[in-house]
């Protein structure tokens, strides 16, 4: 077996600020951990131009009918699965539109699957099983920047002509060489040496938040700063939906609730009905013409 050289990876280096971690009081350790976490947002800020490019490509993929597919191993894979799952209730999209793949499959969400991340073929096979096509956007996530599962998947995606991007937490990452739109964020050594679920995981989560949220904005899933395609799948979300209608239209609770029901609990449709004094069918036609953008349906610009 070839030796893996981790010496050059920032994520594997010891943090001089926490060399006496096991001697700190709980208060001291909490304060130090918080100080280290504060470095993450600044590290992500430096990568915003690269993140912008990935968001632009994701929007373009969605507009072609493509999907956003995250893939990774361990914490990186779990974060991709989490972000994909959250898109369904937040933006009212199908589970097939944003997909999270993790090396080792569903079992790996809670326990490590031995050897899965070291396979160059498993990532490819997962994409084959998804029937990957050239309209899709594939984002490989790896804190180390060297995960074979991710590299094998990216190579296959490139062969098919899909758009590829990566999120690594080391500079000059190996996975960056296998994607058209790499993101490399350097948060410095981890609070606990090599524990990339900490600062690296936080950085990945922040970046994934940007990619999914702003891509959804780009395809009309947001009006002003309101999530107008939210799915009312529980009592809290039913009330949130009514509140969103009230905020968007300045209607009172009773009016918003009535429009919500008349629109078959479609928040976006209810808003257009109220703001344009339209029937349900008329509002549906306006939204269809506007490709789902509320402001356009109201006679404004995207």
C-alpha positions as a printed Julia matrix, in Angstrom:
302×3 Matrix{Float64}:
   0.0    0.0     0.0
   1.37   3.43   -0.95
   2.05   5.81    1.92
  -0.23   8.85    1.9
   1.73  12.04    2.48
  -0.34  14.36    4.67
   2.54  16.65    5.61
   1.56  19.38    3.16
  -2.1   19.51    4.21
  -3.0   22.48    6.41
  -5.91  20.47    7.79
  -3.46  17.92    9.22
  -1.06  20.35   10.89
  -0.95  20.89   14.65
  -2.39  24.15   15.92
   0.14  25.96   18.11
  -2.72  27.82   19.82
  -4.14  24.6    21.26
  -1.04  22.52   22.01
  -2.06  22.41   25.7
  -5.74  21.68   25.0
  -5.89  18.85   27.52
  -4.73  21.24   30.27
  -7.2   24.04   29.54
 -10.24  24.71   31.68
 -13.57  24.25   29.95
 -13.94  28.04   29.79
 -10.49  28.49   28.28
 -11.13  25.76   25.71
 -14.51  27.24   24.73
 -12.96  30.68   24.31
 -10.1   29.32   22.22
 -12.42  27.24   20.07
 -14.59  30.28   19.46
 -11.53  32.31   18.47
 -10.52  29.63   15.97
 -14.05  29.45   14.55
 -14.03  33.2    13.94
 -11.27  32.66   11.39
 -13.55  30.56    9.21
 -15.78  33.29    7.79
 -12.74  35.37    6.85
 -11.22  32.41    5.05
 -14.48  31.86    3.14
 -14.66  35.56    2.29
 -11.41  35.26    0.34
 -13.0   32.61   -1.87
 -16.18  34.51   -2.78
 -15.06  35.16   -6.4
 -14.66  31.39   -6.9
 -17.94  30.68   -5.12
 -19.69  33.2    -7.38
 -18.58  31.26  -10.47
 -19.92  28.0    -9.04
 -23.29  29.62   -8.26
 -23.51  31.02  -11.8
 -22.86  27.56  -13.22
 -25.4   25.96  -10.89
 -28.1   28.41  -11.98
 -27.24  27.68  -15.61
 -27.53  23.93  -14.93
 -30.95  24.36  -13.3
 -32.2   26.43  -16.22
 -31.21  23.59  -18.58
 -33.18  21.13  -16.49
 -30.04  19.79  -14.84
 -29.49  18.77  -11.24
 -27.11  19.87   -8.49
 -25.23  16.84   -7.22
 -22.97  16.97   -4.17
 -20.63  14.12   -3.34
 -18.07  13.46   -0.66
 -16.94  11.1     2.07
 -17.34  11.32    5.84
 -18.22  14.77    7.17
 -17.93  16.3     3.68
 -20.45  13.83    2.3
 -22.81  14.27    5.24
 -22.82  18.04    4.79
 -23.71  17.64    1.11
 -26.54  15.26    1.96
 -27.81  17.69    4.61
 -27.8   20.67    2.25
 -29.57  18.69   -0.46
 -32.24  17.47    1.95
 -32.93  20.99    3.24
 -33.6   22.3    -0.27
 -36.8   20.25   -0.54
 -38.86  21.94    2.2
 -37.15  25.34    1.93
 -37.55  25.84   -1.81
 -40.28  23.39   -2.75
 -38.08  21.42   -5.12
 -38.2   17.69   -5.77
 -35.63  15.46   -4.0
 -34.2   14.69   -7.44
 -33.24  18.31   -8.17
 -30.55  18.59   -5.48
 -28.89  15.3    -4.57
 -26.3   14.44   -1.93
 -24.1   11.38   -2.4
 -21.85   9.98    0.33
 -19.16   7.33   -0.07
 -20.61   4.11    1.31
 -24.26   5.09    0.82
 -26.92   5.79    3.46
 -25.17   3.64    6.07
 -22.23   6.04    5.98
 -24.42   8.87    7.31
 -24.04   7.43   10.81
 -21.13   4.99   10.7
 -17.86   4.84    8.77
 -17.91   2.45    5.81
 -14.44   1.01    5.56
 -12.6    1.72    2.34
 -15.48   3.5     0.58
 -13.74   6.86    0.31
 -10.56   5.23   -1.03
 -12.29   3.82   -4.12
 -11.88   5.58   -7.46
 -14.79   3.58   -8.9
 -17.55   3.91   -6.28
 -18.08   7.61   -6.98
 -18.38   6.94  -10.69
 -20.83   4.12  -10.04
 -23.0    6.34   -7.84
 -23.22   8.85  -10.7
 -23.96   6.09  -13.2
 -26.79   4.94  -10.94
 -28.14   8.51  -10.93
 -28.02   8.55  -14.74
 -25.77  11.61  -14.75
 -26.02  13.74  -17.88
 -24.28  16.76  -19.37
 -26.88  19.2   -17.99
 -25.98  18.36  -14.39
 -23.73  20.23  -11.97
 -21.45  18.01   -9.88
 -19.69  19.42   -6.81
 -17.07  17.28   -5.11
 -16.46  18.07   -1.44
 -13.29  17.01    0.4
 -11.64  18.8     3.3
  -8.31  17.12    2.53
  -8.73  17.77   -1.18
  -7.51  14.31   -2.12
 -10.42  11.86   -1.63
 -10.33   9.14   -4.35
 -14.13   8.67   -4.23
 -14.54  12.3    -5.24
 -11.8   12.24   -7.87
 -13.22   9.18   -9.62
 -16.67  10.74   -9.73
 -15.38  14.04  -11.07
 -13.43  12.34  -13.82
 -16.56  10.5   -14.94
 -18.62  13.7   -14.8
 -16.03  15.47  -16.95
 -16.15  12.64  -19.48
 -19.91  13.09  -19.83
 -19.62  16.85  -20.21
 -21.3   17.74  -16.91
 -20.12  20.9   -15.16
 -17.76  20.15  -12.27
 -16.74  22.09   -9.18
 -14.98  21.28   -5.92
 -14.78  22.49   -2.32
 -11.47  21.73   -0.62
 -10.03  23.04    2.65
  -6.41  22.99    1.49
  -4.68  25.07   -1.15
  -3.33  23.35   -4.27
  -5.77  20.51   -3.61
  -5.6   17.44   -5.8
  -9.36  17.46   -6.46
  -9.06  20.98   -7.88
  -7.21  19.51  -10.85
 -10.28  17.42  -11.68
 -12.87  20.23  -11.8
 -13.55  23.27  -13.94
 -14.56  25.46  -10.99
 -12.51  24.73   -7.86
 -12.98  26.41   -4.49
 -10.08  26.18   -2.03
 -10.61  27.63    1.45
  -7.79  27.62    4.0
  -8.99  27.98    7.6
  -5.64  27.08    9.16
  -4.92  24.05   11.36
  -7.85  22.54   13.2
  -8.57  23.22   16.9
  -8.19  19.47   17.42
  -5.44  18.21   15.12
  -6.88  16.64   11.96
 -10.5   16.88   13.08
 -11.91  18.35    9.88
 -15.49  18.21   11.13
 -14.59  21.41   12.99
 -13.34  24.5    11.09
 -13.23  22.74    7.72
 -16.75  21.41    8.18
 -17.98  24.85    9.19
 -16.38  26.4     6.09
 -17.95  23.77    3.86
 -21.37  24.38    5.41
 -21.07  28.14    4.86
 -20.13  27.61    1.22
 -22.9   25.09    0.62
 -25.37  27.55    2.16
 -24.26  30.15   -0.39
 -24.4   27.79   -3.36
 -27.83  26.3    -2.73
 -29.55  29.43   -1.43
 -28.28  31.85   -4.07
 -28.8   29.35   -6.88
 -32.44  29.07   -5.8
 -32.7   32.86   -5.79
 -31.41  32.76   -9.35
 -34.27  30.56  -10.54
 -37.1   32.48   -8.88
 -37.52  30.58   -5.63
 -37.26  33.79   -3.58
 -39.27  37.04   -3.61
 -37.45  39.92   -1.92
 -35.88  37.91    0.91
 -38.84  35.59    1.43
 -38.84  31.84    0.7
 -42.01  31.87   -1.32
 -41.77  28.25   -2.49
 -41.61  26.82    1.03
 -43.55  23.58    1.46
 -46.02  23.66    4.35
 -45.33  20.14    5.61
 -46.11  20.76    9.29
 -48.08  23.17   11.5
 -45.13  25.52   12.0
 -44.56  25.78    8.25
 -48.27  26.37    7.61
 -48.12  29.37    9.94
 -44.82  30.51    8.46
 -46.39  30.34    5.0
 -49.24  32.59    6.05
 -46.76  34.98    7.67
 -44.74  35.14    4.44
 -47.9   36.04    2.51
 -48.63  38.77    5.06
 -45.09  40.13    4.83
 -45.12  40.14    1.02
 -48.55  41.7     0.59
 -49.24  43.58    3.86
 -52.5   41.64    4.08
 -53.99  40.81    7.48
 -53.9   37.28    8.86
 -57.42  36.34    7.74
 -56.87  37.55    4.18
 -53.5   35.8     3.93
 -54.93  32.55    5.33
 -57.85  32.6     2.88
 -55.56  33.25   -0.09
 -53.23  30.48    1.09
 -56.06  27.95    1.07
 -57.52  29.24   -2.2
 -54.07  28.82   -3.79
 -53.91  25.19   -2.58
 -51.29  26.2     0.0
 -49.0   27.61   -2.67
 -47.41  30.69   -1.08
 -46.06  32.17   -4.29
 -49.39  31.81   -6.06
 -51.25  33.39   -3.13
 -48.92  36.39   -3.18
 -49.45  37.01   -6.9
 -53.2   36.59   -6.5
 -53.32  39.24   -3.78
 -50.86  41.72   -5.29
 -52.4   41.63   -8.76
 -56.01  41.09   -7.66
 -56.11  38.0    -9.85
 -57.94  34.73   -9.76
 -55.98  31.58   -9.09
 -55.9   30.69  -12.8
 -54.86  34.22  -13.8
 -52.06  34.23  -11.23
 -50.85  30.83  -12.4
 -50.65  32.15  -15.95
 -48.69  35.22  -14.83
 -46.2   33.05  -12.96
 -45.82  30.68  -15.89
 -45.06  33.57  -18.23
 -42.6   34.95  -15.65
 -40.85  31.56  -15.32
 -41.67  31.5   -11.63
 -40.24  34.93  -10.73
 -42.76  36.79   -8.57
 -41.43  40.26   -9.36
 -41.68  39.59  -13.08
 -45.21  38.29  -12.61
 -46.02  41.57  -10.88
 -44.77  43.52  -13.88
 -41.25  44.22  -12.65
 -37.86  42.78  -13.56
 -36.07  39.76  -12.15
